[in-house]
GROMACS .gro file of C-alpha atoms in nm:
model
  485
    1UNK     CA    1  -0.629   3.825   0.579
    2UNK     CA    2  -0.267   3.896   0.670
    3UNK     CA    3  -0.195   3.525   0.674
    4UNK     CA    4  -0.317   3.472   0.317
    5UNK     CA    5   0.018   3.530   0.140
    6UNK     CA    6   0.185   3.267   0.357
    7UNK     CA    7  -0.097   3.013   0.321
    8UNK     CA    8   0.006   2.883  -0.020
    9UNK     CA    9   0.379   2.831   0.058
   10UNK     CA   10   0.280   2.669   0.389
   11UNK     CA   11   0.036   2.435   0.212
   12UNK     CA   12   0.298   2.348  -0.049
   13UNK     CA   13   0.546   2.263   0.226
   14UNK     CA   14   0.297   2.043   0.410
   15UNK     CA   15   0.212   1.852   0.090
   16UNK     CA   16   0.576   1.808  -0.011
   17UNK     CA   17   0.687   1.690   0.333
   18UNK     CA   18   0.401   1.445   0.380
   19UNK     CA   19   0.445   1.303   0.029
   20UNK     CA   20   0.819   1.260   0.094
   21UNK     CA   21   0.743   1.078   0.421
   22UNK     CA   22   0.498   0.851   0.236
   23UNK     CA   23   0.756   0.766  -0.030
   24UNK     CA   24   1.020   0.690   0.235
   25UNK     CA   25   0.788   0.449   0.414
   26UNK     CA   26   0.677   0.279   0.092
   27UNK     CA   27   1.043   0.219   0.003
   28UNK     CA   28   1.033  -0.053   0.270
   29UNK     CA   29   0.828  -0.268   0.028
   30UNK     CA   30   1.113  -0.309  -0.219
   31UNK     CA   31   1.413  -0.246   0.006
   32UNK     CA   32   1.505  -0.612   0.059
   33UNK     CA   33   1.404  -0.748  -0.283
   34UNK     CA   34   1.759  -0.728  -0.430
   35UNK     CA   35   1.905  -0.925  -0.138
   36UNK     CA   36   1.627  -1.182  -0.080
   37UNK     CA   37   1.810  -1.457  -0.276
   38UNK     CA   38   2.125  -1.387  -0.071
   39UNK     CA   39   1.964  -1.372   0.274
   40UNK     CA   40   2.016  -1.744   0.356
   41UNK     CA   41   2.392  -1.695   0.305
   42UNK     CA   42   2.407  -1.352   0.468
   43UNK     CA   43   2.213  -1.458   0.777
   44UNK     CA   44   2.325  -1.825   0.788
   45UNK     CA   45   1.966  -1.950   0.789
   46UNK     CA   46   1.742  -2.164   0.564
   47UNK     CA   47   1.553  -1.984   0.285
   48UNK     CA   48   1.220  -2.087   0.442
   49UNK     CA   49   1.319  -1.894   0.755
   50UNK     CA   50   1.471  -1.589   0.586
   51UNK     CA   51   1.140  -1.538   0.404
   52UNK     CA   52   1.015  -1.405   0.737
   53UNK     CA   53   1.219  -1.090   0.670
   54UNK     CA   54   0.946  -1.007   0.418
   55UNK     CA   55   0.651  -1.166   0.597
   56UNK     CA   56   0.724  -0.987   0.928
   57UNK     CA   57   0.693  -0.647   0.761
   58UNK     CA   58   0.364  -0.747   0.598
   59UNK     CA   59   0.210  -0.870   0.924
   60UNK     CA   60   0.331  -0.574   1.131
   61UNK     CA   61   0.198  -0.328   0.873
   62UNK     CA   62  -0.142  -0.497   0.862
   63UNK     CA   63  -0.179  -0.476   1.239
   64UNK     CA   64  -0.029  -0.129   1.284
   65UNK     CA   65  -0.208   0.059   1.006
   66UNK     CA   66  -0.563   0.061   1.149
   67UNK     CA   67  -0.439   0.086   1.510
   68UNK     CA   68  -0.217   0.386   1.438
   69UNK     CA   69  -0.500   0.547   1.241
   70UNK     CA   70  -0.734   0.522   1.539
   71UNK     CA   71  -0.466   0.651   1.777
   72UNK     CA   72  -0.406   0.941   1.539
   73UNK     CA   73  -0.774   1.036   1.551
   74UNK     CA   74  -0.766   1.018   1.931
   75UNK     CA   75  -0.432   1.171   2.028
   76UNK     CA   76  -0.304   1.361   1.725
   77UNK     CA   77  -0.217   1.256   1.371
   78UNK     CA   78   0.116   1.439   1.358
   79UNK     CA   79   0.219   1.282   1.688
   80UNK     CA   80   0.147   0.932   1.561
   81UNK     CA   81   0.318   1.011   1.230
   82UNK     CA   82   0.634   1.106   1.420
   83UNK     CA   83   0.612   0.791   1.633
   84UNK     CA   84   0.577   0.586   1.314
   85UNK     CA   85   0.888   0.757   1.178
   86UNK     CA   86   1.079   0.666   1.493
   87UNK     CA   87   0.973   0.301   1.447
   88UNK     CA   88   1.109   0.314   1.093
   89UNK     CA   89   1.445   0.450   1.208
   90UNK     CA   90   1.479   0.203   1.497
   91UNK     CA   91   1.385  -0.089   1.273
   92UNK     CA   92   1.631   0.022   1.006
   93UNK     CA   93   1.914   0.052   1.257
   94UNK     CA   94   1.837  -0.291   1.402
   95UNK     CA   95   1.851  -0.442   1.050
   96UNK     CA   96   2.168  -0.249   0.966
   97UNK     CA   97   2.340  -0.399   1.270
   98UNK     CA   98   2.198  -0.749   1.218
   99UNK     CA   99   2.414  -1.044   1.121
  100UNK     CA  100   2.163  -1.316   1.214
  101UNK     CA  101   1.800  -1.391   1.143
  102UNK     CA  102   1.622  -1.289   1.465
  103UNK     CA  103   1.741  -0.924   1.472
  104UNK     CA  104   1.658  -0.894   1.102
  105UNK     CA  105   1.301  -1.015   1.159
  106UNK     CA  106   1.258  -0.781   1.457
  107UNK     CA  107   1.393  -0.487   1.259
  108UNK     CA  108   1.173  -0.560   0.960
  109UNK     CA  109   0.868  -0.585   1.186
  110UNK     CA  110   0.952  -0.246   1.336
  111UNK     CA  111   0.978  -0.105   0.984
  112UNK     CA  112   0.633  -0.245   0.912
  113UNK     CA  113   0.493  -0.055   1.211
  114UNK     CA  114   0.562   0.269   1.019
  115UNK     CA  115   0.307   0.185   0.747
  116UNK     CA  116   0.044   0.414   0.896
  117UNK     CA  117   0.229   0.721   0.768
  118UNK     CA  118   0.038   0.740   0.438
  119UNK     CA  119  -0.319   0.731   0.577
  120UNK     CA  120  -0.211   0.965   0.858
  121UNK     CA  121  -0.068   1.206   0.601
  122UNK     CA  122  -0.391   1.203   0.401
  123UNK     CA  123  -0.587   1.278   0.716
  124UNK     CA  124  -0.358   1.566   0.811
  125UNK     CA  125  -0.412   1.711   0.464
  126UNK     CA  126  -0.788   1.700   0.513
  127UNK     CA  127  -0.752   1.892   0.839
  128UNK     CA  128  -0.496   2.149   0.726
  129UNK     CA  129  -0.530   2.222   0.354
  130UNK     CA  130  -0.778   2.453   0.182
  131UNK     CA  131  -1.052   2.273  -0.012
  132UNK     CA  132  -0.909   2.364  -0.352
  133UNK     CA  133  -0.576   2.194  -0.271
  134UNK     CA  134  -0.711   1.884  -0.101
  135UNK     CA  135  -0.792   1.663  -0.402
  136UNK     CA  136  -0.454   1.692  -0.575
  137UNK     CA  137  -0.261   1.668  -0.247
  138UNK     CA  138  -0.437   1.353  -0.126
  139UNK     CA  139  -0.402   1.198  -0.472
  140UNK     CA  140  -0.026   1.250  -0.455
  141UNK     CA  141  -0.006   1.121  -0.099
  142UNK     CA  142  -0.207   0.810  -0.182
  143UNK     CA  143   0.002   0.744  -0.494
  144UNK     CA  144   0.323   0.770  -0.288
  145UNK     CA  145   0.262   0.407  -0.189
  146UNK     CA  146   0.327   0.302  -0.548
  147UNK     CA  147   0.585   0.573  -0.618
  148UNK     CA  148   0.815   0.461  -0.338
  149UNK     CA  149   0.785   0.098  -0.441
  150UNK     CA  150   0.873   0.175  -0.804
  151UNK     CA  151   1.164   0.407  -0.729
  152UNK     CA  152   1.295   0.194  -0.445
  153UNK     CA  153   1.378  -0.112  -0.652
  154UNK     CA  154   1.650   0.040  -0.874
  155UNK     CA  155   1.790   0.241  -0.583
  156UNK     CA  156   1.809  -0.069  -0.362
  157UNK     CA  157   1.961  -0.274  -0.644
  158UNK     CA  158   2.224  -0.006  -0.706
  159UNK     CA  159   2.320   0.004  -0.338
  160UNK     CA  160   2.321  -0.375  -0.301
  161UNK     CA  161   2.542  -0.418  -0.610
  162UNK     CA  162   2.803  -0.164  -0.500
  163UNK     CA  163   2.805  -0.162  -0.121
  164UNK     CA  164   2.750  -0.385   0.180
  165UNK     CA  165   2.387  -0.490   0.220
  166UNK     CA  166   2.387  -0.313   0.557
  167UNK     CA  167   2.405   0.018   0.370
  168UNK     CA  168   2.048  -0.042   0.249
  169UNK     CA  169   1.922  -0.009   0.603
  170UNK     CA  170   2.154   0.275   0.705
  171UNK     CA  171   2.015   0.462   0.404
  172UNK     CA  172   1.654   0.397   0.509
  173UNK     CA  173   1.738   0.511   0.864
  174UNK     CA  174   1.886   0.834   0.727
  175UNK     CA  175   1.582   0.896   0.506
  176UNK     CA  176   1.356   0.832   0.804
  177UNK     CA  177   1.550   1.087   1.010
  178UNK     CA  178   1.516   1.346   0.732
  179UNK     CA  179   1.141   1.278   0.713
  180UNK     CA  180   1.100   1.324   1.089
  181UNK     CA  181   1.296   1.650   1.083
  182UNK     CA  182   1.086   1.787   0.799
  183UNK     CA  183   0.756   1.683   0.961
  184UNK     CA  184   0.864   1.846   1.286
  185UNK     CA  185   0.954   2.168   1.107
  186UNK     CA  186   0.668   2.205   0.859
  187UNK     CA  187   0.364   1.995   0.954
  188UNK     CA  188   0.127   2.134   1.219
  189UNK     CA  189  -0.064   1.917   1.462
  190UNK     CA  190  -0.430   1.879   1.375
  191UNK     CA  191  -0.686   2.005   1.625
  192UNK     CA  192  -0.946   1.751   1.506
  193UNK     CA  193  -0.964   1.478   1.771
  194UNK     CA  194  -1.214   1.215   1.879
  195UNK     CA  195  -1.085   1.171   2.234
  196UNK     CA  196  -1.223   0.877   2.433
  197UNK     CA  197  -1.049   0.555   2.529
  198UNK     CA  198  -0.855   0.314   2.312
  199UNK     CA  199  -1.027  -0.015   2.231
  200UNK     CA  200  -0.752  -0.253   2.340
  201UNK     CA  201  -0.967  -0.566   2.315
  202UNK     CA  202  -1.071  -0.468   1.963
  203UNK     CA  203  -0.708  -0.405   1.865
  204UNK     CA  204  -0.599  -0.746   1.994
  205UNK     CA  205  -0.888  -0.922   1.823
  206UNK     CA  206  -0.829  -0.748   1.491
  207UNK     CA  207  -0.455  -0.814   1.510
  208UNK     CA  208  -0.511  -1.185   1.577
  209UNK     CA  209  -0.759  -1.218   1.291
  210UNK     CA  210  -0.543  -1.031   1.042
  211UNK     CA  211  -0.226  -1.220   1.136
  212UNK     CA  212  -0.407  -1.553   1.084
  213UNK     CA  213  -0.549  -1.439   0.748
  214UNK     CA  214  -0.231  -1.288   0.605
  215UNK     CA  215  -0.009  -1.563   0.740
  216UNK     CA  216  -0.224  -1.822   0.563
  217UNK     CA  217  -0.220  -1.619   0.239
  218UNK     CA  218   0.153  -1.542   0.241
  219UNK     CA  219   0.284  -1.882   0.362
  220UNK     CA  220   0.016  -2.112   0.215
  221UNK     CA  221   0.228  -2.199  -0.088
  222UNK     CA  222   0.520  -2.306   0.135
  223UNK     CA  223   0.309  -2.502   0.381
  224UNK     CA  224   0.067  -2.641   0.122
  225UNK     CA  225  -0.277  -2.493   0.058
  226UNK     CA  226  -0.442  -2.812   0.179
  227UNK     CA  227  -0.224  -2.850   0.491
  228UNK     CA  228  -0.378  -2.847   0.835
  229UNK     CA  229  -0.180  -2.535   0.929
  230UNK     CA  230  -0.302  -2.330   0.633
  231UNK     CA  231  -0.665  -2.440   0.660
  232UNK     CA  232  -0.656  -2.395   1.037
  233UNK     CA  233  -0.532  -2.039   1.001
  234UNK     CA  234  -0.804  -1.953   0.748
  235UNK     CA  235  -1.071  -2.098   0.977
  236UNK     CA  236  -0.924  -1.916   1.278
  237UNK     CA  237  -0.921  -1.590   1.081
  238UNK     CA  238  -1.290  -1.622   0.993
  239UNK     CA  239  -1.393  -1.713   1.349
  240UNK     CA  240  -1.181  -1.442   1.513
  241UNK     CA  241  -1.284  -1.166   1.273
  242UNK     CA  242  -1.653  -1.254   1.307
  243UNK     CA  243  -1.622  -1.245   1.687
  244UNK     CA  244  -1.427  -0.919   1.659
  245UNK     CA  245  -1.700  -0.765   1.444
  246UNK     CA  246  -1.967  -0.876   1.693
  247UNK     CA  247  -1.769  -0.711   1.974
  248UNK     CA  248  -1.701  -0.391   1.780
  249UNK     CA  249  -2.070  -0.341   1.708
  250UNK     CA  250  -2.149  -0.357   2.078
  251UNK     CA  251  -1.874  -0.145   2.230
  252UNK     CA  252  -1.920   0.229   2.284
  253UNK     CA  253  -1.584   0.340   2.141
  254UNK     CA  254  -1.474   0.077   1.887
  255UNK     CA  255  -1.138   0.058   1.717
  256UNK     CA  256  -1.321   0.053   1.383
  257UNK     CA  257  -1.668   0.201   1.353
  258UNK     CA  258  -1.823  -0.080   1.150
  259UNK     CA  259  -2.146   0.113   1.101
  260UNK     CA  260  -1.954   0.390   0.925
  261UNK     CA  261  -1.752   0.128   0.736
  262UNK     CA  262  -2.075  -0.035   0.622
  263UNK     CA  263  -2.195   0.281   0.448
  264UNK     CA  264  -2.226   0.201   0.083
  265UNK     CA  265  -1.964   0.449  -0.037
  266UNK     CA  266  -1.702   0.332   0.216
  267UNK     CA  267  -1.780  -0.038   0.186
  268UNK     CA  268  -1.775  -0.049  -0.194
  269UNK     CA  269  -1.460   0.165  -0.212
  270UNK     CA  270  -1.282  -0.074   0.026
  271UNK     CA  271  -1.392  -0.376  -0.177
  272UNK     CA  272  -1.266  -0.209  -0.496
  273UNK     CA  273  -0.939  -0.132  -0.313
  274UNK     CA  274  -0.872  -0.502  -0.260
  275UNK     CA  275  -0.904  -0.565  -0.635
  276UNK     CA  276  -0.690  -0.260  -0.718
  277UNK     CA  277  -0.419  -0.370  -0.474
  278UNK     CA  278  -0.418  -0.710  -0.639
  279UNK     CA  279  -0.395  -0.558  -0.986
  280UNK     CA  280  -0.110  -0.326  -0.889
  281UNK     CA  281   0.108  -0.596  -0.737
  282UNK     CA  282   0.072  -0.843  -1.024
  283UNK     CA  283   0.287  -0.608  -1.235
  284UNK     CA  284   0.560  -0.606  -0.969
  285UNK     CA  285   0.567  -0.985  -0.968
  286UNK     CA  286   0.574  -1.050  -1.343
  287UNK     CA  287   0.779  -0.778  -1.511
  288UNK     CA  288   1.102  -0.809  -1.303
  289UNK     CA  289   1.103  -1.187  -1.347
  290UNK     CA  290   1.055  -1.170  -1.723
  291UNK     CA  291   1.333  -0.915  -1.749
  292UNK     CA  292   1.577  -1.126  -1.545
  293UNK     CA  293   1.508  -1.478  -1.674
  294UNK     CA  294   1.779  -1.607  -1.914
  295UNK     CA  295   1.728  -1.507  -2.275
  296UNK     CA  296   1.782  -1.872  -2.372
  297UNK     CA  297   1.431  -1.946  -2.242
  298UNK     CA  298   1.295  -1.764  -2.546
  299UNK     CA  299   1.089  -1.518  -2.341
  300UNK     CA  300   1.328  -1.393  -2.070
  301UNK     CA  301   1.550  -1.093  -2.147
  302UNK     CA  302   1.849  -1.181  -1.928
  303UNK     CA  303   1.878  -0.841  -1.760
  304UNK     CA  304   2.020  -0.759  -1.416
  305UNK     CA  305   1.818  -0.665  -1.108
  306UNK     CA  306   1.935  -0.305  -1.151
  307UNK     CA  307   1.819  -0.298  -1.513
  308UNK     CA  308   1.483  -0.444  -1.411
  309UNK     CA  309   1.449  -0.177  -1.145
  310UNK     CA  310   1.529   0.098  -1.393
  311UNK     CA  311   1.260  -0.036  -1.626
  312UNK     CA  312   1.006  -0.016  -1.342
  313UNK     CA  313   1.117   0.326  -1.214
  314UNK     CA  314   0.933   0.540  -1.476
  315UNK     CA  315   0.602   0.397  -1.354
  316UNK     CA  316   0.660   0.571  -1.021
  317UNK     CA  317   0.719   0.902  -1.196
  318UNK     CA  318   0.403   0.847  -1.402
  319UNK     CA  319   0.204   0.788  -1.082
  320UNK     CA  320   0.334   1.119  -0.950
  321UNK     CA  321   0.251   1.299  -1.275
  322UNK     CA  322  -0.103   1.161  -1.290
  323UNK     CA  323  -0.192   1.278  -0.936
  324UNK     CA  324  -0.303   1.629  -1.046
  325UNK     CA  325  -0.484   1.482  -1.349
  326UNK     CA  326  -0.664   1.239  -1.121
  327UNK     CA  327  -0.764   1.527  -0.895
  328UNK     CA  328  -0.894   1.732  -1.190
  329UNK     CA  329  -1.107   1.442  -1.312
  330UNK     CA  330  -1.240   1.389  -0.959
  331UNK     CA  331  -1.329   1.755  -0.930
  332UNK     CA  332  -1.520   1.762  -1.257
  333UNK     CA  333  -1.666   1.410  -1.270
  334UNK     CA  334  -1.634   1.280  -0.916
  335UNK     CA  335  -1.382   1.034  -0.768
  336UNK     CA  336  -1.605   0.740  -0.864
  337UNK     CA  337  -1.540   0.818  -1.231
  338UNK     CA  338  -1.168   0.856  -1.161
  339UNK     CA  339  -1.154   0.516  -0.993
  340UNK     CA  340  -1.337   0.349  -1.282
  341UNK     CA  341  -1.118   0.517  -1.545
  342UNK     CA  342  -0.805   0.412  -1.359
  343UNK     CA  343  -0.922   0.052  -1.335
  344UNK     CA  344  -0.980   0.039  -1.712
  345UNK     CA  345  -0.632   0.186  -1.777
  346UNK     CA  346  -0.476  -0.082  -1.556
  347UNK     CA  347  -0.669  -0.357  -1.737
  348UNK     CA  348  -0.556  -0.215  -2.072
  349UNK     CA  349  -0.195  -0.216  -1.952
  350UNK     CA  350  -0.209  -0.584  -1.863
  351UNK     CA  351  -0.377  -0.665  -2.192
  352UNK     CA  352  -0.098  -0.479  -2.371
  353UNK     CA  353   0.165  -0.675  -2.178
  354UNK     CA  354   0.020  -1.008  -2.289
  355UNK     CA  355   0.100  -0.920  -2.653
  356UNK     CA  356   0.409  -0.702  -2.591
  357UNK     CA  357   0.672  -0.882  -2.384
  358UNK     CA  358   0.976  -0.933  -2.607
  359UNK     CA  359   1.165  -0.601  -2.580
  360UNK     CA  360   1.276  -0.380  -2.291
  361UNK     CA  361   1.075  -0.086  -2.421
  362UNK     CA  362   0.763  -0.304  -2.416
  363UNK     CA  363   0.794  -0.335  -2.040
  364UNK     CA  364   0.870   0.034  -1.992
  365UNK     CA  365   0.554   0.118  -2.187
  366UNK     CA  366   0.339  -0.136  -2.004
  367UNK     CA  367   0.462  -0.035  -1.657
  368UNK     CA  368   0.394   0.332  -1.738
  369UNK     CA  369   0.040   0.255  -1.859
  370UNK     CA  370  -0.035   0.050  -1.548
  371UNK     CA  371   0.133   0.317  -1.334
  372UNK     CA  372  -0.097   0.581  -1.482
  373UNK     CA  373  -0.398   0.367  -1.397
  374UNK     CA  374  -0.275   0.308  -1.043
  375UNK     CA  375  -0.221   0.684  -1.006
  376UNK     CA  376  -0.585   0.741  -1.098
  377UNK     CA  377  -0.724   0.469  -0.872
  378UNK     CA  378  -0.509   0.547  -0.569
  379UNK     CA  379  -0.577   0.918  -0.611
  380UNK     CA  380  -0.954   0.869  -0.602
  381UNK     CA  381  -0.983   0.646  -0.296
  382UNK     CA  382  -0.909   0.902  -0.022
  383UNK     CA  383  -1.166   1.140  -0.172
  384UNK     CA  384  -1.429   0.865  -0.170
  385UNK     CA  385  -1.350   0.767   0.189
  386UNK     CA  386  -1.334   1.123   0.323
  387UNK     CA  387  -1.657   1.212   0.149
  388UNK     CA  388  -1.842   0.958   0.365
  389UNK     CA  389  -1.683   0.972   0.713
  390UNK     CA  390  -1.667   1.239   0.983
  391UNK     CA  391  -1.347   1.444   1.000
  392UNK     CA  392  -1.283   1.298   1.346
  393UNK     CA  393  -1.260   0.945   1.195
  394UNK     CA  394  -1.055   1.027   0.886
  395UNK     CA  395  -0.730   0.861   0.992
  396UNK     CA  396  -0.898   0.537   1.101
  397UNK     CA  397  -1.107   0.519   0.782
  398UNK     CA  398  -0.809   0.589   0.552
  399UNK     CA  399  -0.601   0.335   0.744
  400UNK     CA  400  -0.864   0.068   0.689
  401UNK     CA  401  -0.867   0.151   0.319
  402UNK     CA  402  -0.488   0.115   0.308
  403UNK     CA  403  -0.523  -0.221   0.481
  404UNK     CA  404  -0.767  -0.336   0.212
  405UNK     CA  405  -0.509  -0.258  -0.055
  406UNK     CA  406  -0.250  -0.459   0.142
  407UNK     CA  407  -0.481  -0.759   0.155
  408UNK     CA  408  -0.513  -0.729  -0.223
  409UNK     CA  409  -0.137  -0.721  -0.277
  410UNK     CA  410  -0.084  -1.017  -0.042
  411UNK     CA  411  -0.348  -1.216  -0.229
  412UNK     CA  412  -0.182  -1.127  -0.561
  413UNK     CA  413   0.149  -1.261  -0.439
  414UNK     CA  414  -0.008  -1.587  -0.324
  415UNK     CA  415  -0.223  -1.648  -0.633
  416UNK     CA  416   0.054  -1.554  -0.876
  417UNK     CA  417   0.287  -1.787  -0.689
  418UNK     CA  418   0.044  -2.076  -0.731
  419UNK     CA  419  -0.001  -2.007  -1.104
  420UNK     CA  420   0.372  -1.976  -1.174
  421UNK     CA  421   0.447  -2.288  -0.971
  422UNK     CA  422   0.193  -2.491  -1.171
  423UNK     CA  423   0.280  -2.364  -1.521
  424UNK     CA  424   0.652  -2.434  -1.558
  425UNK     CA  425   0.905  -2.527  -1.823
  426UNK     CA  426   1.227  -2.728  -1.796
  427UNK     CA  427   1.544  -2.525  -1.837
  428UNK     CA  428   1.867  -2.718  -1.795
  429UNK     CA  429   1.709  -2.945  -1.537
  430UNK     CA  430   1.547  -2.659  -1.346
  431UNK     CA  431   1.176  -2.579  -1.346
  432UNK     CA  432   1.114  -2.216  -1.440
  433UNK     CA  433   0.781  -2.036  -1.477
  434UNK     CA  434   0.666  -2.072  -1.836
  435UNK     CA  435   0.562  -1.796  -2.073
  436UNK     CA  436   0.203  -1.919  -2.049
  437UNK     CA  437   0.228  -1.894  -1.670
  438UNK     CA  438   0.328  -1.529  -1.688
  439UNK     CA  439   0.053  -1.457  -1.939
  440UNK     CA  440  -0.196  -1.624  -1.706
  441UNK     CA  441  -0.089  -1.396  -1.418
  442UNK     CA  442  -0.117  -1.093  -1.646
  443UNK     CA  443  -0.467  -1.205  -1.745
  444UNK     CA  444  -0.561  -1.243  -1.379
  445UNK     CA  445  -0.424  -0.893  -1.313
  446UNK     CA  446  -0.641  -0.757  -1.594
  447UNK     CA  447  -0.937  -0.945  -1.451
  448UNK     CA  448  -0.877  -0.795  -1.106
  449UNK     CA  449  -0.873  -0.445  -1.258
  450UNK     CA  450  -1.199  -0.515  -1.444
  451UNK     CA  451  -1.346  -0.646  -1.117
  452UNK     CA  452  -1.246  -0.320  -0.950
  453UNK     CA  453  -1.423  -0.133  -1.231
  454UNK     CA  454  -1.739  -0.340  -1.184
  455UNK     CA  455  -1.737  -0.302  -0.806
  456UNK     CA  456  -1.675   0.073  -0.830
  457UNK     CA  457  -1.986   0.110  -1.045
  458UNK     CA  458  -2.191   0.049  -0.728
  459UNK     CA  459  -2.044   0.351  -0.549
  460UNK     CA  460  -2.312   0.622  -0.511
  461UNK     CA  461  -2.291   0.898  -0.772
  462UNK     CA  462  -2.104   1.211  -0.668
  463UNK     CA  463  -2.216   1.572  -0.679
  464UNK     CA  464  -1.985   1.873  -0.675
  465UNK     CA  465  -2.071   2.122  -0.403
  466UNK     CA  466  -2.035   2.496  -0.443
  467UNK     CA  467  -1.697   2.501  -0.268
  468UNK     CA  468  -1.557   2.236  -0.501
  469UNK     CA  469  -1.581   1.952  -0.250
  470UNK     CA  470  -1.750   1.624  -0.335
  471UNK     CA  471  -2.030   1.437  -0.165
  472UNK     CA  472  -2.266   1.153  -0.241
  473UNK     CA  473  -2.596   1.247  -0.396
  474UNK     CA  474  -2.895   1.244  -0.168
  475UNK     CA  475  -2.955   1.375   0.185
  476UNK     CA  476  -2.649   1.478   0.380
  477UNK     CA  477  -2.532   1.208   0.616
  478UNK     CA  478  -2.400   1.285   0.963
  479UNK     CA  479  -2.051   1.238   0.822
  480UNK     CA  480  -2.100   1.528   0.585
  481UNK     CA  481  -2.227   1.749   0.863
  482UNK     CA  482  -1.938   1.654   1.088
  483UNK     CA  483  -1.686   1.715   0.814
  484UNK     CA  484  -1.804   2.072   0.775
  485UNK     CA  485  -1.805   2.151   1.146
   0.00000   0.00000   0.00000
């Protein structure tokens, strides 16, 4: 009982530090956006090659997230969180010192390897926090993925406009160092471990399949969707991932426990996560472009990158503010209801944007509405996942869920790119995306949110236990028993 007075401050510190680390890592999504048009000049390389500064981060994150989650379950989540932080710092320093393309790509890939911080942080919270704090804390940690992306754009634009572009990466290295120091000081190592051996063959197979899939999605527009390279990568992804799944089902200690993943609550939540990830990213693709296109087009507002970032920034604050509301709804109605409510809010936001897109305040309002919906959806997913998996598999399961969101965002980028490339208007001899093209992407974003709502309806109903935790109705599964041990 003597430790009780210190429990609340200690829990607050753990939540604050882990959320800060999640925001720092998610900043990597938007860090290079202000300088992407300038990279060919800065790195003396063709634009088709400098695009790998973005693609490398995406691919590295996709591979690292589930692998780091599994390693965290085996060898310690805090340990892997610190290693991820080191990767972020090293990658940032490499980029800060880079003056050519190859070091930039290497550095950006190293930054992508830090993407496991958010699912690791959620898993640490499950192990360390009291039950009454868990829902709101994991909602905040999950939402940090969107918070960092929203706040990072204006900050990166401000730095890029006033300083050397290298300062962007020195800043991210400094933030990474602060995050590591805080984690070392305030976050304890979890005692929940699975042990066993690492499934190296499974990791290689999953990495190969994911790289083929995401490479085809992210580069298909450049290579041509009907090109032999794109089609070949899609076919290779299907073949490799099917073979990987066959292997994982027959190995004693798999990288991903597909039987646990196939449980209805986990499977349906992950499918909904793909649609939610798609819906979230559509906003990030449309709003900044509409704000920056010349006003002479009749639908662009002619604003700077910094102004566009400032318009998007409030959505990150809204995500943060909705985390406790999301947790309260999950506690009273179950995280399934929270996910469905959030999906409807996101769809409403896109519908609003289709009719309100002529003033700056229109975009502030729309981004805040969508941000509120994303806060609800992202806040509910960890609760749904952790309610269906053993405590010893929390990091791996949350990492897979994070990966599903990433697949959704990558697909959004590809599909929106195709739509905007097909629906164009002539502006002074240049083809620009037309107003109808942007409205079509917004409609697709609304459709993705409604799809997430429909998919989420198949998640088993939740019941609130006496201690305030949530579980699926029906007989307790082994996961529930393990989680309470």
